[in-house]
PDB file of C-alpha atoms in Angstrom:
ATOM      1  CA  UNK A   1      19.012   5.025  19.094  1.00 88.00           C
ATOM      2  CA  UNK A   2      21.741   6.950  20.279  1.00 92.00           C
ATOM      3  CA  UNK A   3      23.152  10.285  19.193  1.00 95.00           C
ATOM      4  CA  UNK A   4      25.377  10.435  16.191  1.00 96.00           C
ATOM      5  CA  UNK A   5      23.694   7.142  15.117  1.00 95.00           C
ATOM      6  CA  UNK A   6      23.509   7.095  11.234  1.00 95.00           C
ATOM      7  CA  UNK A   7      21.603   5.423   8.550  1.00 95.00           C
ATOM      8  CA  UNK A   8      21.444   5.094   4.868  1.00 96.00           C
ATOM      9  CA  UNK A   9      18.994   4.202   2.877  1.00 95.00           C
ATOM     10  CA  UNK A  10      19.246   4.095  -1.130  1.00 96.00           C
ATOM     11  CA  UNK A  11      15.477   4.917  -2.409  1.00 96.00           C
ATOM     12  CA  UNK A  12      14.287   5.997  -6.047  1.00 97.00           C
ATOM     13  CA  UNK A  13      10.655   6.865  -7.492  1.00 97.00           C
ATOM     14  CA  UNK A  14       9.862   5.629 -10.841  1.00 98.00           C
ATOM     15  CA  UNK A  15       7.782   7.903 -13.182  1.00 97.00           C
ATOM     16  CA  UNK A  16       5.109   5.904 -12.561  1.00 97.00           C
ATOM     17  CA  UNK A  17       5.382   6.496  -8.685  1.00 97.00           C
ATOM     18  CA  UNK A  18       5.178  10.270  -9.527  1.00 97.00           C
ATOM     19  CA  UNK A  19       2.043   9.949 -11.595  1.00 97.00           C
ATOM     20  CA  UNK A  20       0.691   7.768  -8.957  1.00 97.00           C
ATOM     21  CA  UNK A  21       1.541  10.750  -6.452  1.00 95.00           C
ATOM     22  CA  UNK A  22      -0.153  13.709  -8.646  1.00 94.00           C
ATOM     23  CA  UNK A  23      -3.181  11.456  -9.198  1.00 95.00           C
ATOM     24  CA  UNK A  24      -3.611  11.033  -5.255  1.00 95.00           C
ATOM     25  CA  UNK A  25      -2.666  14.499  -4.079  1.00 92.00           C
ATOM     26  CA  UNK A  26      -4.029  16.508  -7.290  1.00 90.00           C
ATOM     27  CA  UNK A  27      -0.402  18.108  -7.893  1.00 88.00           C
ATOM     28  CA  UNK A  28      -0.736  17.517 -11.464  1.00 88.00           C
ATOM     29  CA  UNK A  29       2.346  20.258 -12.391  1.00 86.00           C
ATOM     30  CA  UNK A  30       2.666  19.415 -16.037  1.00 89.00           C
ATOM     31  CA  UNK A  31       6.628  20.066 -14.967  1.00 89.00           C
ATOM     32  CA  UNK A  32       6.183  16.605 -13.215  1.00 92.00           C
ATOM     33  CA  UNK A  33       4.409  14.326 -15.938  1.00 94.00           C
ATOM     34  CA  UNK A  34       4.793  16.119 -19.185  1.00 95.00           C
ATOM     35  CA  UNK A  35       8.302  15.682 -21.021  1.00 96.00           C
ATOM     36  CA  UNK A  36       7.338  18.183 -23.573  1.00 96.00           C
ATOM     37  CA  UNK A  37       6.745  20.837 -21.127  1.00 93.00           C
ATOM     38  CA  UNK A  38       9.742  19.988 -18.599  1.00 93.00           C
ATOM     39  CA  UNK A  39      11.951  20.312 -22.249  1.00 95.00           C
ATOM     40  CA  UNK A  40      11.346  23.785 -22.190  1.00 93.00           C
ATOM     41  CA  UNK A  41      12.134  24.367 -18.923  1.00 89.00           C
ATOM     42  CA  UNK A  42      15.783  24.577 -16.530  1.00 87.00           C
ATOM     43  CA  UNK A  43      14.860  21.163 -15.523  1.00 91.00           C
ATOM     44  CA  UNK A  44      14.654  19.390 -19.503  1.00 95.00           C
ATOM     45  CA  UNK A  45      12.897  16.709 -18.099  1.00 95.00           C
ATOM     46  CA  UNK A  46      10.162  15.583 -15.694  1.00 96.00           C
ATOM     47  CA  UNK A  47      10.943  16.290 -11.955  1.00 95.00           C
ATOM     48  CA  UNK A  48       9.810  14.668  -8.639  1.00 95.00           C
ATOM     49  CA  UNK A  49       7.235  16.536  -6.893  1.00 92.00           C
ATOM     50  CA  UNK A  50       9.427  17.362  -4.000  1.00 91.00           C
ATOM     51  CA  UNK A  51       7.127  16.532  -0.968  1.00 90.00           C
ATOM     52  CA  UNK A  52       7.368  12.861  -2.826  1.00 94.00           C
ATOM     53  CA  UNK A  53      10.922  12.797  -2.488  1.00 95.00           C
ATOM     54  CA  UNK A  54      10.745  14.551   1.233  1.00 93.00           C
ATOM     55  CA  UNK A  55       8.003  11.482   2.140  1.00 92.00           C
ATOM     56  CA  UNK A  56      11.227   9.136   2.244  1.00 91.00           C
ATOM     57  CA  UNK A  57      11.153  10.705   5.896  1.00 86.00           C
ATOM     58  CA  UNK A  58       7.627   8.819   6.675  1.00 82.00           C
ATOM     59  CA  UNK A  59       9.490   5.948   5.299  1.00 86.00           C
ATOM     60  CA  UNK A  60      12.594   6.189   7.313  1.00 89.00           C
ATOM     61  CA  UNK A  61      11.060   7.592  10.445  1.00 84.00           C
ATOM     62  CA  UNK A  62       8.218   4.720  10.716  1.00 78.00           C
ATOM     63  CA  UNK A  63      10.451   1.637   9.395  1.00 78.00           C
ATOM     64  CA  UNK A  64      14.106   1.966   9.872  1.00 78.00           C
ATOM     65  CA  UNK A  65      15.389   4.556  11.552  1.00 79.00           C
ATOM     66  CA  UNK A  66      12.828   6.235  14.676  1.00 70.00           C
ATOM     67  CA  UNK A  67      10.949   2.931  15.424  1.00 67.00           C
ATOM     68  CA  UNK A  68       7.357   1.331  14.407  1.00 68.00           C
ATOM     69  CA  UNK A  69       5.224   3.238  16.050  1.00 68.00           C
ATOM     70  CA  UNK A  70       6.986   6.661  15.748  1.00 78.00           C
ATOM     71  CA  UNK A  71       5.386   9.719  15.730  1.00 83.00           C
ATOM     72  CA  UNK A  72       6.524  12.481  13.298  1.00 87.00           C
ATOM     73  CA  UNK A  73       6.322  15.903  14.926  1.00 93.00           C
ATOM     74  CA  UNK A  74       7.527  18.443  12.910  1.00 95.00           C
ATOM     75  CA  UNK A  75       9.636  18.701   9.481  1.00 95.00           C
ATOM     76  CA  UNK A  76      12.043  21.190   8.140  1.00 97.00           C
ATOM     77  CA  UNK A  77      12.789  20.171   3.990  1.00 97.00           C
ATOM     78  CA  UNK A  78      15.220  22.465   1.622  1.00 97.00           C
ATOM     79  CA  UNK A  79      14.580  21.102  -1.982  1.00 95.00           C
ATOM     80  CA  UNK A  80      18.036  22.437  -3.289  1.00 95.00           C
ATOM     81  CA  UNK A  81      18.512  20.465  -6.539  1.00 95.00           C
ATOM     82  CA  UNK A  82      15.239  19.026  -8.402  1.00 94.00           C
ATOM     83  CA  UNK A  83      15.387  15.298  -8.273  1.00 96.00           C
ATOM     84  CA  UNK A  84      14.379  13.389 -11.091  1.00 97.00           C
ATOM     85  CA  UNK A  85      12.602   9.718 -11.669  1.00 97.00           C
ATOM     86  CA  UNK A  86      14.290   6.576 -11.814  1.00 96.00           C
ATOM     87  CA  UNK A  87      17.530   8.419 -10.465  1.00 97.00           C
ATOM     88  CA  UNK A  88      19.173   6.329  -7.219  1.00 97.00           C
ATOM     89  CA  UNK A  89      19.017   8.586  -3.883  1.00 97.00           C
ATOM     90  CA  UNK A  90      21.162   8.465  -1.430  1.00 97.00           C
ATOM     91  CA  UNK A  91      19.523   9.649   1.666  1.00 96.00           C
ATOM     92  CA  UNK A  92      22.185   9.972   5.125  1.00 96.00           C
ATOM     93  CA  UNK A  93      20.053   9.902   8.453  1.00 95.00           C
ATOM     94  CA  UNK A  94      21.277  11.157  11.369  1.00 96.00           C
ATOM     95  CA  UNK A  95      20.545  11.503  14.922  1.00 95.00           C
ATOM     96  CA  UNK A  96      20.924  14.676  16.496  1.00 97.00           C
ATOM     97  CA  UNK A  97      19.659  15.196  19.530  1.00 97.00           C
ATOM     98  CA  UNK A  98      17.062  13.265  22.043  1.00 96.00           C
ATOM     99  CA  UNK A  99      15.455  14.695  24.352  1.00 97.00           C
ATOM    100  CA  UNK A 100      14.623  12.003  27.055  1.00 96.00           C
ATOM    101  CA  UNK A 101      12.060  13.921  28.648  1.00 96.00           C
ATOM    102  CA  UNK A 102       9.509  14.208  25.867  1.00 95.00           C
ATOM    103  CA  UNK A 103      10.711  11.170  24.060  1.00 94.00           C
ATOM    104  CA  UNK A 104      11.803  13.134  20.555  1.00 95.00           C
ATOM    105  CA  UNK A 105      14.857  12.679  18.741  1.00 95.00           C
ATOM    106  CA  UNK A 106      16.045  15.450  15.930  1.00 96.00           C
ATOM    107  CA  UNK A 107      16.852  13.500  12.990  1.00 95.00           C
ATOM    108  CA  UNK A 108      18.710  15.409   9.984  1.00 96.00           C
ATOM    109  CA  UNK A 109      18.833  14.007   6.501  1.00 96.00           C
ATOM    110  CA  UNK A 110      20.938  14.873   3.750  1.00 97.00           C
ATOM    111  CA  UNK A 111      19.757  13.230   0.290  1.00 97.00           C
ATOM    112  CA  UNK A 112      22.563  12.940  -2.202  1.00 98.00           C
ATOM    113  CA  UNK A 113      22.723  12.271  -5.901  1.00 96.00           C
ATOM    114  CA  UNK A 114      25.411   9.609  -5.709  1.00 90.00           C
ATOM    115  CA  UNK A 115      26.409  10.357  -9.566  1.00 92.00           C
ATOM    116  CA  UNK A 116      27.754  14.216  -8.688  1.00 94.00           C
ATOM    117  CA  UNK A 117      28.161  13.536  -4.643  1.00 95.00           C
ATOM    118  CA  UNK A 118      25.597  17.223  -4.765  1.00 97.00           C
ATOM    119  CA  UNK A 119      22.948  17.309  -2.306  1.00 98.00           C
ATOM    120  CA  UNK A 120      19.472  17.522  -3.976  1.00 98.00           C
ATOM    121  CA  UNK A 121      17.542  17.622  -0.366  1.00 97.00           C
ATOM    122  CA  UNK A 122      17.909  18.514   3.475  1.00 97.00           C
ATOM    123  CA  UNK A 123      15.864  18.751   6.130  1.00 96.00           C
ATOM    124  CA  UNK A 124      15.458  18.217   9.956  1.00 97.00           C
ATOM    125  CA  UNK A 125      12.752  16.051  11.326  1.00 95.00           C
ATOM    126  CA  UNK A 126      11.377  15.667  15.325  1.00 95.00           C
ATOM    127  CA  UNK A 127       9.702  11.698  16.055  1.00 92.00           C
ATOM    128  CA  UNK A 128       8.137  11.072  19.012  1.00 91.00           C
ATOM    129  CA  UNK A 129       8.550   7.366  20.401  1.00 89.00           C
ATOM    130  CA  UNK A 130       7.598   6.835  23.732  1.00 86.00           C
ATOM    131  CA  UNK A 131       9.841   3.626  24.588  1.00 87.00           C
ATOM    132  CA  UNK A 132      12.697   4.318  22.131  1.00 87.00           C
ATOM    133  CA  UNK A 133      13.622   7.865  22.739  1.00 90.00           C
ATOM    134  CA  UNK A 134      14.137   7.616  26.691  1.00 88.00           C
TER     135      UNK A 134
ATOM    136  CA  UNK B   1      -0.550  37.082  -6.465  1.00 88.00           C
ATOM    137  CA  UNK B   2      -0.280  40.221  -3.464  1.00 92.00           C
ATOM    138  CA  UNK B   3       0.837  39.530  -0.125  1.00 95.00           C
ATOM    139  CA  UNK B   4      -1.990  38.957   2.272  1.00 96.00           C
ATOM    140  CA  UNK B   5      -3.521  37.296  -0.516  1.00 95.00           C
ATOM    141  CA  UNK B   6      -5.450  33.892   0.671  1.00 96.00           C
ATOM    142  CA  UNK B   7      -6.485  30.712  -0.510  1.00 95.00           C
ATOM    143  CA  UNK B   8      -9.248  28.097   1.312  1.00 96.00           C
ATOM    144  CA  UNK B   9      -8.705  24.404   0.032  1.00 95.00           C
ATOM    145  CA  UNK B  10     -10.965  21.765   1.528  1.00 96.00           C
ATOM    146  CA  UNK B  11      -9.447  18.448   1.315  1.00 96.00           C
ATOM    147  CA  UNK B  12      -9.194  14.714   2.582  1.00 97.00           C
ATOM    148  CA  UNK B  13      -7.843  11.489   1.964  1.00 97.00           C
ATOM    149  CA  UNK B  14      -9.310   8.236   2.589  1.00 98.00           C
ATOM    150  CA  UNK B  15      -8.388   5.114   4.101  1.00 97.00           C
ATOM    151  CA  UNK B  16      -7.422   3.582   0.753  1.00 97.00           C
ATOM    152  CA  UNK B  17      -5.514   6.917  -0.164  1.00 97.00           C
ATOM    153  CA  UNK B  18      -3.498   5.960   3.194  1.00 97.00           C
ATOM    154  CA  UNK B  19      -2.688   2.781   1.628  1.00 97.00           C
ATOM    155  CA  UNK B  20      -1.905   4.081  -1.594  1.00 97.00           C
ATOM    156  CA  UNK B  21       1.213   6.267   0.465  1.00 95.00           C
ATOM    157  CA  UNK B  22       1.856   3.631   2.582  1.00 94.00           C
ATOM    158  CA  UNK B  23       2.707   1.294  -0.758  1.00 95.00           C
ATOM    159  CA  UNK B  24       4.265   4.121  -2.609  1.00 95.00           C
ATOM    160  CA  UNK B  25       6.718   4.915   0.268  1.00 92.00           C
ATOM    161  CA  UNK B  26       6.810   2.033   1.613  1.00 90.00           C
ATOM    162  CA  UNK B  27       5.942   3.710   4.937  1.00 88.00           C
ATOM    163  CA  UNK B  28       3.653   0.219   6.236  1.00 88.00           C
ATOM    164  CA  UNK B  29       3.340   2.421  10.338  1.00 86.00           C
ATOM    165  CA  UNK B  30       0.861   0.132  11.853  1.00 89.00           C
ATOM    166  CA  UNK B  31      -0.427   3.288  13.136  1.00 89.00           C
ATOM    167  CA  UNK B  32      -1.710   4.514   9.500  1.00 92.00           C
ATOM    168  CA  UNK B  33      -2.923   1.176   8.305  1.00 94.00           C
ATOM    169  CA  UNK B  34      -3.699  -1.335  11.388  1.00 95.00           C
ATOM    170  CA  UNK B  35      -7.272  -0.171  13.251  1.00 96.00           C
ATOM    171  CA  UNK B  36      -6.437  -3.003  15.864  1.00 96.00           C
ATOM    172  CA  UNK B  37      -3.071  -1.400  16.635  1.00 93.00           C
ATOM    173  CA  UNK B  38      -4.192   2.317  16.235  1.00 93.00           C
ATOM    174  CA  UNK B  39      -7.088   1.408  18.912  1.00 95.00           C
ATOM    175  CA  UNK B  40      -4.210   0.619  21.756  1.00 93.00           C
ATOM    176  CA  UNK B  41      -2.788   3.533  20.951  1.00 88.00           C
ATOM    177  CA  UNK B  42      -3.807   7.160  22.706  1.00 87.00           C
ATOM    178  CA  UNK B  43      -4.832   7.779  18.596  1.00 91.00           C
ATOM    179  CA  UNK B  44      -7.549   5.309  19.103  1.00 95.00           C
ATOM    180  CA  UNK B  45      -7.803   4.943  15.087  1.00 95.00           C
ATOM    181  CA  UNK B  46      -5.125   4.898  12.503  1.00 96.00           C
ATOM    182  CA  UNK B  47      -4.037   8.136  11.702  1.00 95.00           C
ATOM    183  CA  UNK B  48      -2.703   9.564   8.162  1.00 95.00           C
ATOM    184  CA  UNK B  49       1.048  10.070   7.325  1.00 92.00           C
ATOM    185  CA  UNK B  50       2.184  13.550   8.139  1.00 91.00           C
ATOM    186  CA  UNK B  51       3.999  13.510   4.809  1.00 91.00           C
ATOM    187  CA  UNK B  52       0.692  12.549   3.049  1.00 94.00           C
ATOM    188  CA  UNK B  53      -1.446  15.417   4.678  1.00 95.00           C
ATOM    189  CA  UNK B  54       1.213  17.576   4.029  1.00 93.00           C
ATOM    190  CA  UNK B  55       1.209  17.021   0.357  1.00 92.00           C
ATOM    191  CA  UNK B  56      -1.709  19.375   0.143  1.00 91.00           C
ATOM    192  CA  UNK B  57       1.119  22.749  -0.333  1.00 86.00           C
ATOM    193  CA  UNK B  58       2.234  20.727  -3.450  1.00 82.00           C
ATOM    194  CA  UNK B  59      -1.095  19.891  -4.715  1.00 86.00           C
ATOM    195  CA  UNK B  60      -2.214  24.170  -4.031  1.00 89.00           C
ATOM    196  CA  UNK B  61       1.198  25.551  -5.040  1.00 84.00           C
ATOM    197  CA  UNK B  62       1.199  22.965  -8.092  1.00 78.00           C
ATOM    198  CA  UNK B  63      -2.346  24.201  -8.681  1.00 78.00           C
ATOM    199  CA  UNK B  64      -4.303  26.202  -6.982  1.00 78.00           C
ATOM    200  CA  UNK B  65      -2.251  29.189  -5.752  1.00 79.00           C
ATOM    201  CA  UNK B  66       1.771  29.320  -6.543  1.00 71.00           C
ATOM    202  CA  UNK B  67       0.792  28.677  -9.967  1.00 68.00           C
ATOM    203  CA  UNK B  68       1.106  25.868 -12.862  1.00 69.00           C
ATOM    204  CA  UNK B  69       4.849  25.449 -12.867  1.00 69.00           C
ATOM    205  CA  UNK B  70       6.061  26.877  -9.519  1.00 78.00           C
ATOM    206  CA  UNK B  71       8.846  25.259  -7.800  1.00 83.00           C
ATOM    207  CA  UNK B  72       8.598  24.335  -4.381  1.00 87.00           C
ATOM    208  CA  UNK B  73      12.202  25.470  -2.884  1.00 93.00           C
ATOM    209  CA  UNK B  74      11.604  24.736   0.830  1.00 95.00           C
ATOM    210  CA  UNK B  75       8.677  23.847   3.532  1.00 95.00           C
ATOM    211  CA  UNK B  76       8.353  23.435   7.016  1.00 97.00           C
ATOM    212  CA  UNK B  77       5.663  21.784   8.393  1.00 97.00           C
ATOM    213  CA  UNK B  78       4.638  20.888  12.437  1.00 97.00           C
ATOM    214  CA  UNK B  79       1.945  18.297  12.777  1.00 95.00           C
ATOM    215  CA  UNK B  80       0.154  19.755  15.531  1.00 95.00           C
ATOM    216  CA  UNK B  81      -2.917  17.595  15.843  1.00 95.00           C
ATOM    217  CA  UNK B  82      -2.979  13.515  14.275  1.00 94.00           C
ATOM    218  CA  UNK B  83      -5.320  13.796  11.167  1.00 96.00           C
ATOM    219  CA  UNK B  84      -7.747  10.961  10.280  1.00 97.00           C
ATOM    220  CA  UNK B  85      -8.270   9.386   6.830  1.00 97.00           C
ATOM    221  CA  UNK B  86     -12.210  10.600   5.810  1.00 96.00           C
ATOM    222  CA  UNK B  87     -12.380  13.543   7.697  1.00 97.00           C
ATOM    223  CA  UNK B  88     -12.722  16.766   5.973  1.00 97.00           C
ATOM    224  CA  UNK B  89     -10.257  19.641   6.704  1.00 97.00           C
ATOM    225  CA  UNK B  90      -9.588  22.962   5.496  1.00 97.00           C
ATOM    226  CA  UNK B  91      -6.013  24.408   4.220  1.00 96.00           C
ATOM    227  CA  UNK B  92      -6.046  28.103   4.608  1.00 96.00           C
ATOM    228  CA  UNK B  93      -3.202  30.058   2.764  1.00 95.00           C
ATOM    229  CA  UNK B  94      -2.146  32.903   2.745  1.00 96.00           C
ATOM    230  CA  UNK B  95       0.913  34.962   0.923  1.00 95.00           C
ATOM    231  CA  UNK B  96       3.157  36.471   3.455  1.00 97.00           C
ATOM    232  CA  UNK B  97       5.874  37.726   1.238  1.00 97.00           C
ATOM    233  CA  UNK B  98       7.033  38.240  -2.132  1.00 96.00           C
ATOM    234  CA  UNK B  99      10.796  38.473  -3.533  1.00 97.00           C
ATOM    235  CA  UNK B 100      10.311  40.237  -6.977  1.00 96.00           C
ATOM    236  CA  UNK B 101      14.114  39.579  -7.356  1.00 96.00           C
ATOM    237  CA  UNK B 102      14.301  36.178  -6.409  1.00 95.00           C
ATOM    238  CA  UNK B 103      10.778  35.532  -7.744  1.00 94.00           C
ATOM    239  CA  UNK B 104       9.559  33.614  -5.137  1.00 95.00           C
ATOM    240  CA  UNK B 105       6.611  33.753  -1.960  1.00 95.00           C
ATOM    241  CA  UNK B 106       6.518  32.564   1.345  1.00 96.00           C
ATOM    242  CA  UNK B 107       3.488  31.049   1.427  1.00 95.00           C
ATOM    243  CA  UNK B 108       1.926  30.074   4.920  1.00 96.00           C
ATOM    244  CA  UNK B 109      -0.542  27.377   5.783  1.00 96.00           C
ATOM    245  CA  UNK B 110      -2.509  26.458   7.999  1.00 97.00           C
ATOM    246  CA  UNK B 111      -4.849  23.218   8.575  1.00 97.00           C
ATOM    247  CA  UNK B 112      -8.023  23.196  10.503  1.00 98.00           C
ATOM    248  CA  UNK B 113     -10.623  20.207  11.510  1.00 96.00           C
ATOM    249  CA  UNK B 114     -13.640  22.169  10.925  1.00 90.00           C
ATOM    250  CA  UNK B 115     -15.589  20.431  13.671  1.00 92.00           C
ATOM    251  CA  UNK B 116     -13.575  21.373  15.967  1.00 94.00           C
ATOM    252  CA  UNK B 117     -11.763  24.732  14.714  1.00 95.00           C
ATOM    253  CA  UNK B 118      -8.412  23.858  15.926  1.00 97.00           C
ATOM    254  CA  UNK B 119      -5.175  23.610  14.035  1.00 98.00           C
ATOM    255  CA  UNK B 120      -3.823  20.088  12.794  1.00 98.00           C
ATOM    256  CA  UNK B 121      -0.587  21.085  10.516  1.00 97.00           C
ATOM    257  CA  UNK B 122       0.794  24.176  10.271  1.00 97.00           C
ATOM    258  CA  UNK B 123       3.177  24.989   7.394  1.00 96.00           C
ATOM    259  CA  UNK B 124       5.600  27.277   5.564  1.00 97.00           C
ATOM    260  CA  UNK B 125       6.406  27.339   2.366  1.00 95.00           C
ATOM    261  CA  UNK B 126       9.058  28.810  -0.598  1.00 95.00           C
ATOM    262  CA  UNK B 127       7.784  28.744  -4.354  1.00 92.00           C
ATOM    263  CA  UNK B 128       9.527  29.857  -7.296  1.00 91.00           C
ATOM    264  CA  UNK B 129       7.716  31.223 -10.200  1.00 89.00           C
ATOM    265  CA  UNK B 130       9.862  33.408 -12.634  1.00 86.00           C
ATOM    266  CA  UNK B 131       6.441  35.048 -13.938  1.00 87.00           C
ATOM    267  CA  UNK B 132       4.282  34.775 -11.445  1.00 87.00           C
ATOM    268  CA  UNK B 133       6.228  36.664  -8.284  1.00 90.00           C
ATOM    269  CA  UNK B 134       7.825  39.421 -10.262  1.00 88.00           C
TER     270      UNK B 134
END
């Protein structure tokens, strides 16, 4: 990987991936499963939990984009727009910095909704990879 | 809630919760799933996701402390320590601030492997609750 290296991946979560996810963390936010409920609120319907839409970094980071074998250090996430089931993501990787000494690379992510071009998500992860960051 | 308000949570996932995150994201890391490959490693044994050990600030703002139908508006997290699958750990919270305008808390975090008292994941996050932070 080199810096100013990009990649995009197109990911979505269905609203059975989100019940999935508040069965095996325990985040069972009515705002997440309950249509009724999320009516009456801003939202009007069900939204992702956002650490399940941030966990397209694990994805990312250990598959495409920061090598098998990666280690993710740290993890900076802004959840600016709720993001909503069975909605197309676009989420632009890209690398920022790499430090050669400790083997990290910064990675930044913005995740777009591709219908308004808004972002719904940022953040700014550190991977540790001992052979690819050198 | 008050500021300097705090919250214990004992938690853990288990091997087949690992899996579970691994087929939901579709984040397949050797290094969370493959003992044979963990053991070369200087982990020894597969290790979880950070993403899934983080998902313990939605499950206790979603639930436990944040309050049912809080929205989480940012996090960081730095994975200090590799956490195992069936190993107990504790999440201790506490609220540093509260922005009766803005209705929302900074709500720290901090993970701890009880057997050995030092920090795994260490975490800060934003919730939104129009009622609850006023």
């Amino acid at each position: 990987m080199t810096v100013g290296e990009t990649f995009t991946y197109i990911y979505h979560f269905s609203q059975d991936d989100v019940r999935t996810f508040a069965e095996l963390t325990g985040d069972d936010n009515p705002l997440h499963l309950d249509p009724v409920y999320a009516a009456n609120t801003l939202f009007k319907r069900p939204i992702m939990h956002g650490m399940l839409s941030a966990s397209v970094f694990a994805r990312v980071f250990g598959r495409n984009f920061g090598g098998t074998g990666g280690v993710h250090l740290s993890q900076m996430l802004e959840f600016v727009r709720p993001m909503y089931p069975d909605v197309e993501y676009e989420a632009r990787f890209e690398c920022r910095s790499i430090d050669t000494r400790r083997h990290t690379a910064e990675i930044s992510c913005v995740v777009v909704d591709p219908a308004t071009n808004k972002p719904t998500l940022r953040g700014l992860g550190v991977v540790y990879h001992k052979e690819m960051f050198t």
